[in-house]
Amino acid sequence: MIVLANILIVFTIVVGIVFTIVTVIGVIRLPDVYTRAHAASKSATLGVLSILLGVFFHFWLKEGHFSIQLLLAIAFLFITSPIGGHLMSRAAYISGVKPTKLTVGDDLAEVVKQAKSKNSSTHQKED
């Protein structure tokens, strides 16, 4: 049983380290803020989540301590990190940061254009 617990703990922590390394490579190598935010939010979430899961398994299976705080941290991270990455990318887009020339589609352009025209017509009516 101890061997299986150790294998599970080491496997989850190694997976977390691999995802964290992928995050670092992605943030350094990817060409623009949007792809970097994607790498930072998705793979960093999985990396940290996997490391926290390994720590949870360590305390639960080897120390006999069931840590609800670690489970809450995993759930909180799983919910908030992708949302934070999405909001940073959207803020960069709205502030005018151009994507790389390799980008093939811009699904958000029409929505932002409609919102700006609607917002400017609302301000004209108020004046």
JSON list of C-alpha atoms in Angstrom, two decimals, residues 10 13 15 17 40 52 65-66 72-73 79 105 108 123 125-127:
[
{"chain": "A", "resi": 10, "resn": "VAL", "atom": "CA", "xyz": [5.32, 11.10, -7.20]},
{"chain": "A", "resi": 13, "resn": "ILE", "atom": "CA", "xyz": [3.88, 15.91, -8.57]},
{"chain": "A", "resi": 15, "resn": "VAL", "atom": "CA", "xyz": [2.93, 15.74, -13.89]},
{"chain": "A", "resi": 17, "resn": "ILE", "atom": "CA", "xyz": [6.24, 19.89, -12.69]},
{"chain": "A", "resi": 40, "resn": "ALA", "atom": "CA", "xyz": [-0.11, 30.74, -18.45]},
{"chain": "A", "resi": 52, "resn": "LEU", "atom": "CA", "xyz": [-1.51, 20.39, -4.86]},
{"chain": "A", "resi": 65, "resn": "HIS", "atom": "CA", "xyz": [-4.47, 13.90, 7.65]},
{"chain": "A", "resi": 66, "resn": "PHE", "atom": "CA", "xyz": [-7.39, 14.66, 5.32]},
{"chain": "A", "resi": 72, "resn": "LEU", "atom": "CA", "xyz": [-10.68, 23.96, -1.37]},
{"chain": "A", "resi": 73, "resn": "ALA", "atom": "CA", "xyz": [-7.45, 25.44, -2.75]},
{"chain": "A", "resi": 79, "resn": "ILE", "atom": "CA", "xyz": [-12.22, 28.07, -11.01]},
{"chain": "A", "resi": 105, "resn": "GLY", "atom": "CA", "xyz": [-9.35, 34.68, -36.98]},
{"chain": "A", "resi": 108, "resn": "LEU", "atom": "CA", "xyz": [-14.23, 39.26, -30.97]},
{"chain": "A", "resi": 123, "resn": "HIS", "atom": "CA", "xyz": [-23.31, 58.93, -24.78]},
{"chain": "A", "resi": 125, "resn": "LYS", "atom": "CA", "xyz": [-28.14, 60.84, -26.44]},
{"chain": "A", "resi": 126, "resn": "GLU", "atom": "CA", "xyz": [-27.11, 61.84, -22.92]},
{"chain": "A", "resi": 127, "resn": "ASP", "atom": "CA", "xyz": [-25.35, 65.02, -24.17]}
]
